[in-house]
Tab-separated table of C-alpha atoms in Angstrom:
chain	number	residue	atom	x	y	z
K	1	MET	CA	-0.271	0.096	0.019
K	2	SER	CA	1.085	3.265	-1.015
K	3	SER	CA	1.819	6.124	1.600
K	4	GLN	CA	2.242	8.955	-0.555
K	5	PRO	CA	-0.266	10.602	-2.211
K	6	PRO	CA	-0.302	10.579	-6.411
K	7	ARG	CA	1.903	13.731	-7.642
K	8	THR	CA	-0.106	13.797	-11.255
K	9	ARG	CA	-3.000	13.126	-12.436
K	10	GLN	CA	-1.833	10.024	-14.566
K	11	GLU	CA	-0.416	8.656	-11.937
K	12	LEU	CA	-3.456	8.570	-10.144
K	13	TYR	CA	-4.872	6.884	-13.447
K	14	ASP	CA	-1.967	4.171	-13.223
K	15	ARG	CA	-2.643	3.311	-9.583
K	16	ILE	CA	-6.691	3.086	-10.464
K	17	ARG	CA	-5.966	0.910	-13.392
K	18	ALA	CA	-3.441	-1.551	-11.664
K	19	THR	CA	-5.740	-2.132	-8.581
K	20	SER	CA	-9.498	-0.650	-8.491
K	21	ARG	CA	-11.192	3.033	-7.466
K	22	GLU	CA	-12.314	1.255	-4.181
K	23	GLU	CA	-8.828	0.246	-3.045
K	24	VAL	CA	-7.079	3.498	-4.053
K	25	ILE	CA	-9.868	5.531	-1.760
K	26	LEU	CA	-9.311	2.690	1.110
K	27	GLU	CA	-5.594	3.513	0.764
K	28	ASP	CA	-6.084	7.336	0.965
K	29	MET	CA	-8.574	7.274	3.604
K	30	VAL	CA	-6.005	5.097	5.537
K	31	ARG	CA	-3.222	7.317	4.936
K	32	LEU	CA	-5.175	10.493	5.952
K	33	GLY	CA	-6.947	8.875	8.964
K	34	PHE	CA	-10.148	8.538	8.270
K	35	TRP	CA	-10.032	4.957	8.280
K	36	PRO	CA	-8.005	2.557	10.524
K	37	ALA	CA	-5.613	0.069	8.925
K	38	ARG	CA	-6.230	-3.618	7.885
K	39	THR	CA	-6.962	-5.535	11.641
K	40	GLU	CA	-7.587	-9.147	11.920
K	41	GLN	CA	-11.233	-8.923	12.827
K	42	PRO	CA	-13.292	-10.386	10.817
K	43	GLY	CA	-15.751	-8.655	8.234
K	44	ASP	CA	-12.955	-5.744	7.939
K	45	PRO	CA	-14.112	-3.628	4.751
K	46	ALA	CA	-10.476	-3.438	3.795
K	47	GLU	CA	-9.714	-7.024	4.045
K	48	VAL	CA	-13.133	-7.392	1.681
K	49	ILE	CA	-11.788	-4.880	-0.864
K	50	HIS	CA	-8.576	-6.463	-1.107
K	51	ARG	CA	-9.912	-9.985	-1.497
K	52	ARG	CA	-12.468	-8.491	-4.046
K	53	ASN	CA	-9.610	-7.164	-6.237
K	54	ASP	CA	-7.531	-10.331	-5.823
K	55	LEU	CA	-10.563	-12.146	-7.078
K	56	MET	CA	-11.215	-9.779	-9.874
K	57	GLY	CA	-7.733	-9.724	-11.295
K	58	GLN	CA	-7.633	-13.422	-10.896
K	59	LEU	CA	-10.934	-13.465	-13.186
K	60	ARG	CA	-9.357	-10.866	-15.798
K	61	ALA	CA	-6.738	-13.283	-16.278
K	62	LEU	CA	-8.989	-16.043	-17.040
K	63	THR	CA	-11.053	-14.150	-19.031
K	64	THR	CA	-8.072	-13.236	-20.966
K	65	GLU	CA	-6.900	-16.599	-21.435
K	66	GLN	CA	-10.071	-17.770	-22.263
K	67	HIS	CA	-10.247	-15.469	-25.271
K	68	ARG	CA	-6.785	-16.568	-26.222
K	69	LEU	CA	-7.207	-20.144	-26.123
K	70	GLY	CA	-10.747	-19.315	-27.722
K	71	ASN	CA	-9.066	-17.731	-30.669
K	72	LEU	CA	-7.338	-20.722	-32.364
K	73	GLU	CA	-5.910	-18.875	-35.660
K	74	ALA	CA	-4.405	-16.206	-32.674
K	75	MET	CA	-2.739	-19.511	-31.158
K	76	LYS	CA	-1.381	-20.986	-34.532
K	77	ARG	CA	-0.177	-17.500	-35.409
K	78	GLU	CA	1.823	-17.562	-31.713
K	79	LEU	CA	3.362	-20.833	-31.900
K	80	ARG	CA	4.435	-19.994	-35.534
K	81	LYS	CA	6.200	-17.231	-34.102
K	82	ARG	CA	7.751	-18.789	-31.477
K	83	ARG	CA	8.713	-21.737	-33.908
K	84	LEU	CA	10.280	-19.096	-36.031
K	85	VAL	CA	12.099	-17.268	-33.258
K	86	GLU	CA	13.333	-20.840	-32.224
K	87	SER	CA	14.292	-22.038	-35.460
K	88	LYS	CA	16.212	-18.929	-36.214
K	89	ARG	CA	18.099	-19.238	-33.020
K	90	LYS	CA	19.095	-22.848	-33.991
K	91	GLN	CA	20.099	-21.706	-37.647
K	92	GLN	CA	22.446	-19.115	-36.309
K	93	GLU	CA	23.959	-21.470	-33.795
K	94	THR	CA	24.243	-24.107	-37.003
K	95	ARG	CA	25.873	-21.624	-38.962
K	96	GLU	CA	28.509	-20.419	-36.358
K	97	ARG	CA	29.159	-24.281	-36.132
K	98	ARG	CA	29.870	-24.946	-39.101
K	99	ALA	CA	32.160	-21.931	-39.576
K	100	ARG	CA	34.244	-23.109	-37.054
K	101	GLU	CA	34.258	-26.582	-38.456
K	102	ARG	CA	35.168	-25.043	-41.836
K	103	VAL	CA	37.811	-23.015	-40.417
K	104	ALA	CA	39.574	-26.004	-38.371
K	105	LYS	CA	39.013	-28.130	-41.469
K	106	ALA	CA	40.678	-25.858	-43.496
K	107	ALA	CA	43.400	-25.569	-41.016
K	108	ALA	CA	43.841	-29.064	-40.437
K	109	TRP	CA	44.038	-29.596	-44.856
K	110	ARG	CA	46.368	-26.927	-44.952
K	111	GLU	CA	48.732	-28.779	-42.368
K	112	ARG	CA	47.993	-32.478	-43.680
K	113	LYS	CA	48.602	-31.148	-47.472
K	114	GLY	CA	52.133	-29.693	-46.033
K	115	LYS	CA	52.800	-33.227	-45.298
K	116	GLU	CA	51.116	-35.580	-47.601
K	117	LEU	CA	50.374	-35.890	-51.148
K	118	LEU	CA	46.650	-35.981	-51.468
K	119	PHE	CA	45.545	-34.739	-54.909
K	120	LEU	CA	47.463	-34.115	-58.105
K	121	GLY	CA	44.850	-33.852	-60.644
K	122	ARG	CA	41.751	-35.285	-62.003
K	123	GLY	CA	42.194	-38.932	-63.833
K	124	VAL	CA	45.742	-39.490	-61.722
K	125	SER	CA	44.600	-39.374	-57.982
K	126	GLY	CA	42.546	-42.472	-57.322
K	127	GLY	CA	45.387	-44.708	-56.046
K	128	LEU	CA	47.234	-41.768	-53.939
K	129	SER	CA	45.799	-43.810	-50.991
K	130	ALA	CA	47.110	-47.445	-51.974
K	131	ARG	CA	50.293	-47.525	-50.136
K	132	GLU	CA	51.346	-51.223	-50.003
K	133	THR	CA	54.850	-51.672	-50.994
K	134	ASP	CA	56.493	-54.326	-51.873
K	135	GLU	CA	59.772	-53.894	-49.838
K	136	ALA	CA	61.072	-57.492	-50.377
K	137	ARG	CA	60.901	-57.132	-54.124
K	138	LEU	CA	62.651	-53.676	-54.083
K	139	THR	CA	65.302	-54.950	-51.872
K	140	ARG	CA	66.145	-57.971	-54.114
K	141	LEU	CA	66.440	-55.655	-57.182
K	142	GLY	CA	68.672	-53.225	-55.127
K	143	LEU	CA	66.165	-50.496	-55.405
K	144	PRO	CA	65.684	-47.650	-53.055
K	145	VAL	CA	62.664	-48.567	-50.570
K	146	LEU	CA	60.018	-45.558	-50.975
K	147	THR	CA	56.909	-46.426	-48.759
K	148	SER	CA	55.240	-43.311	-49.722
K	149	PRO	CA	55.552	-40.055	-52.056
K	150	GLU	CA	56.518	-38.361	-49.352
K	151	ALA	CA	59.352	-40.368	-49.082
K	152	LEU	CA	60.098	-39.798	-52.385
K	153	ALA	CA	59.832	-36.071	-52.146
K	154	GLU	CA	62.744	-36.460	-49.227
K	155	ALA	CA	64.926	-38.744	-51.702
K	156	LEU	CA	64.498	-36.301	-53.980
K	157	GLY	CA	65.657	-33.191	-51.660
K	158	LEU	CA	62.272	-31.435	-52.464
K	159	ARG	CA	59.437	-30.257	-49.797
K	160	VAL	CA	56.094	-32.313	-50.283
K	161	GLY	CA	54.741	-28.713	-52.029
K	162	GLN	CA	57.412	-28.718	-54.206
K	163	LEU	CA	57.094	-32.353	-55.674
K	164	ARG	CA	53.352	-31.543	-55.920
K	165	ALA	CA	53.593	-28.561	-58.276
K	166	LEU	CA	56.158	-30.732	-60.585
K	167	CYS	CA	53.370	-33.749	-60.498
K	168	PHE	CA	50.037	-31.776	-60.594
K	169	THR	CA	48.197	-32.450	-63.715
K	170	ARG	CA	45.800	-29.550	-65.157
K	171	THR	CA	43.909	-28.732	-67.804
K	172	ALA	CA	45.054	-25.192	-68.389
K	173	SER	CA	48.163	-23.806	-66.827
K	174	THR	CA	49.881	-20.301	-66.861
K	175	THR	CA	53.443	-22.477	-66.086
K	176	HIS	CA	54.837	-25.300	-67.799
K	177	HIS	CA	57.652	-27.190	-66.811
K	178	TYR	CA	59.248	-28.377	-70.617
K	179	VAL	CA	60.953	-25.870	-73.215
K	180	ARG	CA	59.366	-27.386	-76.325
K	181	PHE	CA	61.364	-26.892	-79.868
K	182	LEU	CA	61.621	-28.681	-83.057
K	183	LEU	CA	64.572	-30.431	-84.579
K	184	PRO	CA	65.385	-31.009	-87.839
K	185	LYS	CA	65.244	-35.124	-88.630
K	186	LYS	CA	68.365	-36.907	-90.804
K	187	THR	CA	65.833	-38.629	-92.846
K	188	GLY	CA	63.375	-35.450	-93.214
K	189	GLY	CA	60.896	-33.351	-91.288
K	190	THR	CA	61.575	-32.452	-87.695
K	191	ARG	CA	60.964	-34.088	-84.333
K	192	LEU	CA	59.476	-32.024	-81.333
K	193	ILE	CA	61.793	-31.843	-78.206
K	194	SER	CA	60.545	-31.393	-74.868
K	195	ALA	CA	63.630	-30.405	-72.653
K	196	PRO	CA	62.477	-30.458	-68.858
K	197	LEU	CA	63.301	-27.217	-66.683
K	198	PRO	CA	66.310	-27.845	-64.240
K	199	ARG	CA	64.539	-29.059	-61.041
K	200	LEU	CA	62.399	-31.762	-62.419
K	201	LYS	CA	65.188	-32.651	-65.057
K	202	ALA	CA	67.169	-33.424	-61.662
K	203	ALA	CA	64.331	-35.241	-60.343
K	204	GLN	CA	64.055	-37.217	-63.402
K	205	ALA	CA	67.876	-37.877	-63.355
K	206	TRP	CA	67.473	-39.143	-59.576
K	207	VAL	CA	64.791	-41.346	-61.055
K	208	LEU	CA	67.103	-42.940	-63.834
K	209	THR	CA	70.293	-43.397	-61.807
K	210	GLN	CA	68.576	-44.142	-58.464
K	211	VAL	CA	66.074	-46.477	-60.127
K	212	LEU	CA	66.043	-47.214	-63.724
K	213	GLU	CA	69.669	-48.100	-64.666
K	214	LYS	CA	69.514	-50.435	-61.542
K	215	VAL	CA	66.498	-52.861	-63.400
K	216	PRO	CA	68.192	-55.330	-65.591
K	217	VAL	CA	66.953	-54.956	-69.426
K	218	HIS	CA	67.540	-57.660	-71.955
K	219	ASP	CA	70.416	-57.798	-73.568
K	220	ALA	CA	69.621	-57.183	-76.813
K	221	ALA	CA	68.974	-53.805	-75.904
K	222	HIS	CA	71.686	-51.420	-76.657
K	223	GLY	CA	70.501	-48.060	-76.560
K	224	PHE	CA	70.992	-45.663	-73.506
K	225	ARG	CA	72.958	-48.519	-71.705
K	226	PRO	CA	76.490	-48.040	-70.151
K	227	GLY	CA	79.108	-49.957	-71.951
K	228	ARG	CA	76.433	-49.812	-75.304
K	229	SER	CA	76.468	-47.624	-78.351
K	230	ILE	CA	75.695	-47.986	-82.161
K	231	VAL	CA	78.738	-49.338	-82.686
K	232	THR	CA	77.882	-52.471	-80.200
K	233	ASN	CA	74.902	-52.707	-81.618
K	234	ALA	CA	75.921	-53.017	-85.329
K	235	ARG	CA	78.636	-55.496	-84.331
K	236	PRO	CA	76.613	-58.532	-84.018
K	237	HIS	CA	75.452	-57.465	-87.707
K	238	VAL	CA	78.866	-57.733	-89.314
K	239	GLY	CA	79.492	-59.895	-92.475
K	240	ALA	CA	75.673	-60.794	-92.663
K	241	ALA	CA	74.141	-62.401	-95.882
K	242	VAL	CA	70.855	-60.187	-95.313
K	243	VAL	CA	70.337	-57.480	-92.740
K	244	VAL	CA	66.725	-56.324	-92.022
K	245	ASN	CA	65.817	-52.918	-90.459
K	246	LEU	CA	62.733	-51.999	-88.910
K	247	ASP	CA	62.012	-48.600	-86.976
K	248	LEU	CA	58.964	-48.265	-84.354
K	249	LYS	CA	56.280	-45.402	-85.041
K	250	ASP	CA	55.947	-42.489	-82.754
K	251	PHE	CA	58.101	-44.994	-80.486
K	252	PHE	CA	58.531	-41.956	-77.105
K	253	PRO	CA	54.821	-40.759	-77.925
K	254	SER	CA	52.927	-44.073	-77.755
K	255	VAL	CA	54.206	-44.963	-74.272
K	256	GLY	CA	51.312	-43.631	-72.093
K	257	TYR	CA	51.139	-42.287	-68.538
K	258	ARG	CA	49.383	-45.651	-67.472
K	259	ARG	CA	52.243	-47.865	-69.075
K	260	VAL	CA	54.756	-45.978	-66.882
K	261	LYS	CA	52.944	-46.139	-63.862
K	262	PHE	CA	52.338	-49.960	-64.088
K	263	ALA	CA	56.161	-50.592	-64.935
K	264	PHE	CA	56.825	-48.926	-61.313
K	265	MET	CA	54.064	-50.901	-60.065
K	266	ARG	CA	55.755	-54.164	-61.185
K	267	LEU	CA	59.294	-53.196	-59.317
K	268	GLY	CA	57.245	-53.010	-56.309
K	269	TYR	CA	56.443	-49.691	-55.785
K	270	SER	CA	53.210	-49.110	-54.317
K	271	GLU	CA	50.372	-47.649	-56.543
K	272	ALA	CA	50.795	-44.246	-54.424
K	273	THR	CA	54.687	-43.958	-55.193
K	274	ALA	CA	54.400	-45.384	-58.745
K	275	THR	CA	51.508	-43.065	-59.710
K	276	VAL	CA	54.017	-39.925	-58.579
K	277	LEU	CA	57.062	-41.209	-60.283
K	278	ALA	CA	54.857	-41.724	-63.512
K	279	LEU	CA	54.310	-38.296	-63.605
K	280	LEU	CA	57.264	-36.975	-63.077
K	281	CYS	CA	58.578	-39.026	-66.199
K	282	THR	CA	55.324	-37.934	-68.532
K	283	GLU	CA	53.917	-35.187	-69.839
K	284	PRO	CA	50.905	-34.229	-72.059
K	285	ASP	CA	50.934	-32.500	-75.530
K	286	VAL	CA	50.635	-28.692	-74.862
K	287	ASP	CA	49.179	-25.864	-76.967
K	288	GLU	CA	50.128	-22.364	-76.116
K	289	VAL	CA	47.375	-19.870	-76.422
K	290	GLU	CA	47.249	-16.288	-75.759
K	291	LEU	CA	43.730	-14.651	-73.581
K	292	ASP	CA	43.912	-11.509	-72.411
K	293	GLY	CA	47.207	-10.528	-72.750
K	294	ARG	CA	48.201	-13.949	-70.430
K	295	ARG	CA	49.632	-16.877	-72.096
K	296	TYR	CA	48.160	-20.554	-71.137
K	297	TYR	CA	49.383	-24.014	-71.387
K	298	VAL	CA	46.413	-26.089	-72.428
K	299	SER	CA	46.846	-30.051	-72.067
K	300	GLN	CA	46.029	-32.029	-75.249
K	301	GLY	CA	45.052	-35.636	-74.492
K	302	THR	CA	46.641	-38.042	-72.436
K	303	ARG	CA	50.113	-37.780	-70.650
K	304	ARG	CA	53.041	-39.816	-71.949
K	305	LEU	CA	57.202	-40.216	-72.227
K	306	PRO	CA	58.580	-36.841	-73.352
K	307	GLN	CA	61.235	-37.017	-76.176
K	308	GLY	CA	64.026	-35.066	-74.450
K	309	ALA	CA	63.683	-36.449	-70.972
K	310	PRO	CA	66.733	-38.313	-69.268
K	311	SER	CA	64.222	-40.726	-68.006
K	312	SER	CA	62.417	-41.643	-71.202
K	313	PRO	CA	65.056	-43.897	-72.862
K	314	ALA	CA	65.574	-45.974	-69.668
K	315	ILE	CA	61.697	-46.451	-69.199
K	316	THR	CA	61.352	-47.996	-73.254
K	317	ASN	CA	64.365	-50.356	-72.551
K	318	LEU	CA	62.383	-51.460	-69.030
K	319	LEU	CA	58.737	-51.857	-71.004
K	320	CYS	CA	60.545	-53.248	-73.970
K	321	ARG	CA	62.102	-56.374	-72.334
K	322	ARG	CA	59.262	-58.751	-73.022
K	323	LEU	CA	59.173	-57.650	-76.701
K	324	ASP	CA	63.191	-58.063	-76.648
K	325	ALA	CA	62.754	-61.406	-75.358
K	326	ARG	CA	60.145	-62.498	-77.770
K	327	LEU	CA	61.987	-60.789	-81.037
K	328	THR	CA	65.062	-62.884	-79.303
K	329	GLY	CA	63.192	-66.033	-79.904
K	330	THR	CA	61.536	-65.443	-83.067
K	331	ALA	CA	64.351	-64.353	-84.416
K	332	ARG	CA	66.458	-67.297	-83.284
K	333	ALA	CA	64.160	-69.664	-84.417
K	334	LEU	CA	64.229	-68.228	-88.057
K	335	GLY	CA	67.809	-68.308	-88.089
K	336	PHE	CA	68.238	-64.449	-87.362
K	337	VAL	CA	69.909	-62.583	-84.752
K	338	TYR	CA	68.295	-59.206	-83.283
K	339	THR	CA	69.400	-56.190	-81.428
K	340	ARG	CA	67.366	-53.140	-80.904
K	341	TYR	CA	68.743	-49.611	-80.125
K	342	ALA	CA	65.731	-47.368	-79.072
K	343	ASP	CA	63.000	-47.492	-81.926
K	344	ASP	CA	65.473	-49.494	-84.178
K	345	LEU	CA	65.055	-53.096	-84.634
K	346	THR	CA	67.877	-54.998	-86.591
K	347	PHE	CA	67.779	-58.632	-87.888
K	348	SER	CA	70.483	-60.366	-89.464
K	349	ALA	CA	71.680	-63.602	-90.886
K	350	THR	CA	74.826	-65.133	-91.629
K	351	GLY	CA	75.818	-68.151	-93.633
K	352	PRO	CA	74.195	-70.379	-96.639
K	353	GLY	CA	70.537	-71.295	-95.910
K	354	PRO	CA	67.281	-69.991	-96.887
K	355	HIS	CA	66.849	-66.683	-95.128
K	356	ASP	CA	63.153	-65.703	-95.476
K	357	PRO	CA	62.752	-61.949	-94.317
K	358	GLY	CA	58.747	-62.258	-95.463
K	359	THR	CA	58.294	-64.569	-92.914
K	360	LEU	CA	60.260	-62.425	-90.479
K	361	LEU	CA	58.797	-59.248	-90.847
K	362	ARG	CA	55.183	-60.491	-90.575
K	363	ARG	CA	56.135	-62.236	-87.377
K	364	VAL	CA	58.040	-59.380	-86.168
K	365	ARG	CA	55.147	-57.050	-87.002
K	366	TRP	CA	52.370	-58.958	-85.187
K	367	LEU	CA	54.530	-59.339	-81.937
K	368	VAL	CA	55.423	-55.598	-82.167
K	369	LYS	CA	51.647	-54.978	-82.570
K	370	GLN	CA	50.959	-57.322	-79.236
K	371	GLU	CA	52.918	-55.401	-77.375
K	372	ASP	CA	51.267	-52.048	-77.975
K	373	PHE	CA	53.754	-50.641	-80.345
K	374	THR	CA	53.280	-49.824	-84.018
K	375	PRO	CA	55.847	-50.796	-87.089
K	376	HIS	CA	57.067	-47.501	-89.265
K	377	PRO	CA	55.239	-48.663	-92.529
K	378	ASP	CA	58.133	-46.513	-94.277
K	379	LYS	CA	61.164	-47.500	-92.550
K	380	THR	CA	61.550	-51.154	-93.518
K	381	ARG	CA	64.802	-52.227	-95.211
K	382	VAL	CA	66.282	-55.462	-96.472
K	383	LEU	CA	69.941	-55.208	-97.423
K	384	ARG	CA	71.513	-58.184	-98.872
K	385	ARG	CA	75.159	-58.974	-99.364
K	386	GLY	CA	75.391	-57.369	-102.837
K	387	ARG	CA	75.079	-53.771	-101.191
K	388	GLN	CA	75.948	-51.313	-98.659
K	389	GLN	CA	74.748	-53.033	-95.061
K	390	GLU	CA	73.926	-50.088	-92.689
K	391	VAL	CA	72.995	-50.765	-89.097
K	392	THR	CA	72.320	-47.526	-86.718
K	393	GLY	CA	74.200	-45.815	-89.243
K	394	VAL	CA	77.395	-48.118	-89.290
K	395	VAL	CA	78.417	-49.805	-92.233
K	396	VAL	CA	78.813	-53.838	-91.691
K	397	ASN	CA	79.522	-55.251	-94.641
K	398	ASP	CA	83.289	-56.662	-93.413
K	399	LYS	CA	83.932	-54.911	-90.458
K	400	PRO	CA	82.242	-51.828	-88.620
K	401	GLY	CA	83.053	-48.643	-90.831
K	402	VAL	CA	81.799	-45.377	-91.984
K	403	ASP	CA	80.392	-44.639	-95.661
K	404	ARG	CA	83.070	-44.214	-98.398
K	405	GLN	CA	81.829	-41.369	-100.135
K	406	THR	CA	80.458	-39.813	-96.620
K	407	LEU	CA	84.458	-40.168	-95.409
K	408	LYS	CA	85.206	-39.084	-99.091
K	409	ARG	CA	83.409	-35.827	-98.783
K	410	PHE	CA	84.792	-35.294	-94.912
K	411	ARG	CA	88.687	-35.671	-96.217
K	412	ALA	CA	87.872	-33.186	-98.629
K	413	LEU	CA	86.329	-30.357	-95.977
K	414	LEU	CA	89.093	-30.774	-93.764
K	415	HIS	CA	91.478	-30.188	-96.922
K	416	GLN	CA	89.569	-27.151	-97.767
K	417	LEU	CA	89.744	-25.875	-94.125
K	418	ASP	CA	93.152	-26.342	-93.886
K	419	LYS	CA	93.689	-24.372	-97.009
K	420	THR	CA	91.313	-21.528	-96.878
K	421	GLY	CA	89.553	-21.225	-93.631
K	422	PRO	CA	85.935	-21.940	-92.655
K	423	GLU	CA	84.643	-19.044	-93.802
K	424	GLY	CA	81.430	-20.216	-96.113
K	425	LYS	CA	81.941	-23.872	-95.311
K	426	ARG	CA	79.521	-26.117	-93.726
K	427	TRP	CA	79.129	-29.825	-92.460
K	428	GLY	CA	75.795	-31.408	-91.748
K	429	ALA	CA	73.318	-28.737	-89.802
K	430	GLY	CA	75.443	-27.198	-87.340
K	431	ALA	CA	76.472	-23.466	-87.404
K	432	ASP	CA	79.929	-24.386	-86.394
K	433	VAL	CA	81.842	-26.068	-89.270
K	434	LEU	CA	84.821	-26.764	-86.811
K	435	SER	CA	82.835	-27.928	-84.052
K	436	SER	CA	80.746	-30.409	-86.810
K	437	ALA	CA	83.965	-31.355	-88.397
K	438	VAL	CA	85.598	-32.370	-84.600
K	439	GLY	CA	82.263	-34.185	-83.587
K	440	TYR	CA	81.954	-36.218	-86.942
K	441	ALA	CA	85.638	-36.873	-86.423
K	442	HIS	CA	85.081	-38.565	-82.881
K	443	PHE	CA	82.251	-40.257	-84.584
K	444	VAL	CA	84.690	-41.737	-86.973
K	445	ALA	CA	87.220	-42.786	-84.298
K	446	MET	CA	84.146	-45.003	-82.626
K	447	VAL	CA	83.299	-46.805	-85.337
K	448	ASP	CA	86.886	-47.200	-86.865
K	449	PRO	CA	90.000	-46.222	-84.388
K	450	VAL	CA	92.276	-46.728	-86.865
K	451	LYS	CA	90.560	-44.314	-89.582
K	452	GLY	CA	89.398	-41.741	-86.872
K	453	ARG	CA	92.671	-41.027	-84.938
K	454	ALA	CA	94.253	-39.687	-87.941
K	455	LEU	CA	90.744	-37.526	-88.766
K	456	GLU	CA	90.720	-36.473	-84.928
K	457	LEU	CA	94.090	-34.744	-85.052
K	458	LYS	CA	93.275	-33.175	-87.789
K	459	ALA	CA	90.280	-31.498	-86.609
K	460	ARG	CA	91.718	-30.604	-83.586
K	461	GLU	CA	94.580	-29.244	-85.218
K	462	LEU	CA	92.455	-27.049	-87.384
K	463	GLU	CA	89.928	-25.878	-84.553
K	464	ARG	CA	93.275	-24.325	-82.607
K	465	ARG	CA	94.427	-22.799	-85.345
K	466	TYR	CA	91.069	-21.191	-86.216
K	467	GLY	CA	89.643	-20.870	-82.811
K	468	ARG	CA	85.717	-22.150	-82.257
K	469	ARG	CA	83.578	-19.631	-83.120
K	470	PRO	CA	80.285	-19.033	-81.602
K	471	PRO	CA	77.159	-19.767	-83.558
K	472	PRO	CA	75.369	-17.013	-85.026
K	473	ALA	CA	72.379	-15.615	-82.871
K	474	PRO	CA	68.917	-17.511	-83.715
K	475	PRO	CA	65.822	-15.388	-84.244
K	476	THR	CA	64.257	-16.195	-81.209
K	477	PRO	CA	65.839	-16.898	-77.854
K	478	PRO	CA	67.315	-20.527	-77.166
K	479	PRO	CA	65.806	-23.390	-75.265
K	480	ALA	CA	67.118	-23.941	-72.041
K	481	ALA	CA	70.521	-25.887	-71.480
K	482	THR	CA	68.777	-28.414	-69.752
K	483	ALA	CA	67.864	-31.036	-72.557
K	484	ALA	CA	68.361	-34.273	-72.067
K	485	PRO	CA	70.437	-36.104	-74.671
K	486	ALA	CA	68.196	-37.041	-77.783
K	487	PRO	CA	66.647	-40.491	-77.492
K	488	GLU	CA	68.119	-41.869	-80.954
K	489	PRO	CA	71.665	-40.886	-81.053
K	490	THR	CA	72.598	-41.328	-85.073
K	491	PRO	CA	75.768	-40.129	-86.700
K	492	PRO	CA	76.005	-36.443	-87.181
K	493	PRO	CA	74.518	-35.663	-91.043
K	494	VAL	CA	76.909	-35.577	-93.509
K	495	THR	CA	75.429	-33.105	-96.059
K	496	ALA	CA	78.455	-30.616	-96.545
K	497	THR	CA	77.641	-28.137	-98.727
K	498	GLU	CA	73.689	-27.061	-98.417
K	499	PRO	CA	73.014	-25.166	-95.619
K	500	ALA	CA	70.525	-26.747	-92.895
K	501	PRO	CA	66.701	-25.460	-92.973
K	502	ALA	CA	65.950	-23.584	-89.590
K	503	SER	CA	64.086	-25.034	-87.169
K	504	PRO	CA	60.784	-23.724	-86.604
K	505	GLU	CA	58.848	-22.909	-83.612
K	506	ALA	CA	56.282	-25.319	-82.313
K	507	PRO	CA	53.268	-23.780	-83.965
K	508	LYS	CA	50.773	-21.552	-81.709
K	509	LYS	CA	47.120	-21.977	-82.027
K	510	LYS	CA	44.373	-19.443	-81.229
K	511	TRP	CA	42.653	-20.098	-78.414
K	512	TRP	CA	39.042	-20.384	-79.676
K	513	LYS	CA	40.625	-22.992	-82.382
K	514	LEU	CA	41.263	-25.267	-79.423
K	515	PHE	CA	37.215	-26.208	-78.322
């Protein structure tokens, strides 16, 4: 009960609205002394007034609740409103929780990504979780035991992120790990060379020396092996009655990524490690396009062995082991001897007897196709005893030697250099005639040491006399000096007078012609 009179009319109205008019009058009468305060006597009017006011308040509350309960639509609206507020509260909590989870997941992914190779592009990442390694087989072959791609990165001296950058496969990129250029072929046309940049070349060289060169290959293979050369490849065919030469078409480009991957898996490496090794050693065809002033490298087709990588020749020797074994058996059954230098297959037969090159070629072509290679339709030769027989550029009629006419022209070149100097003279495709002459003299000495020794001395003396001259600057920047040896080493070209055709750049397509 308030003991203070109302100070304003509004305060008086508020008091009446909160209780009742009779109770306000009673309070003022008690405050002014006209009525006694509440007592414990029965029938006290003040108690009656208070009791009536309480009952009236409860009656009003029940009436309000009755009206509320009686209006179903209002109840539905109120229930929907409560549910909406609760739903918004839960949604906000869910958003906040998911945001926290995303941040934590991204942090965990970044941390894991820095330690593991989990994704390397579409179509090549499916086996990165398969890490079962045949350690016993690797140990038996003397190969490094790499139980995971991360162990390979450590062996290469690279961070996981650096190895990922070298292996990652994407459709279009602003960077490329190879320098691509064209070289003229001895027989005409051009050959596309993909020279890896230094970091990738170092990784491929490690794979070559630590893995590929330790795997035994068939004895018939002479290309890209220590202690073997075009001379050792030609020597078994010296003095043969008939020599059969057969080439494989698109030798390096025909070896795809999957074949390389399974070759590493057969050595004992897990699918994850073999995937990374195969990605390091292969590349797709790439077109250079320009769009909005930026250069992009757009991948075309599947990955395959690049011609120019140091690891490519050894991989082909590894993949050709069964082919070499089958061709050796077929040749022996028909009375022939078989050797292979890269994509150059050579068969020869010695002595009397019916030597049937036709039957040999039919069986060889069938076996080559069975091993997923393609015989070149225009590069098959059958050389009999009555004509000059060549094997990988070496004449093999009586002993390993050099073509007589070419040797005669080379001696004439040395004579002209001795008399009038190098001005206006060329040998082969080289821009520096002195360097080309020294190189060809080395080739002759390798094939025929007796004849080559004198030519080497003469060429060296001319080089010292006139000095090595730098080649003229090409119209475009030269490729990086990281190019691997050409995968098909042959003796230097022997055209001494005609200038070599300039090597055109790889053609570039407009971006809209790619799609």
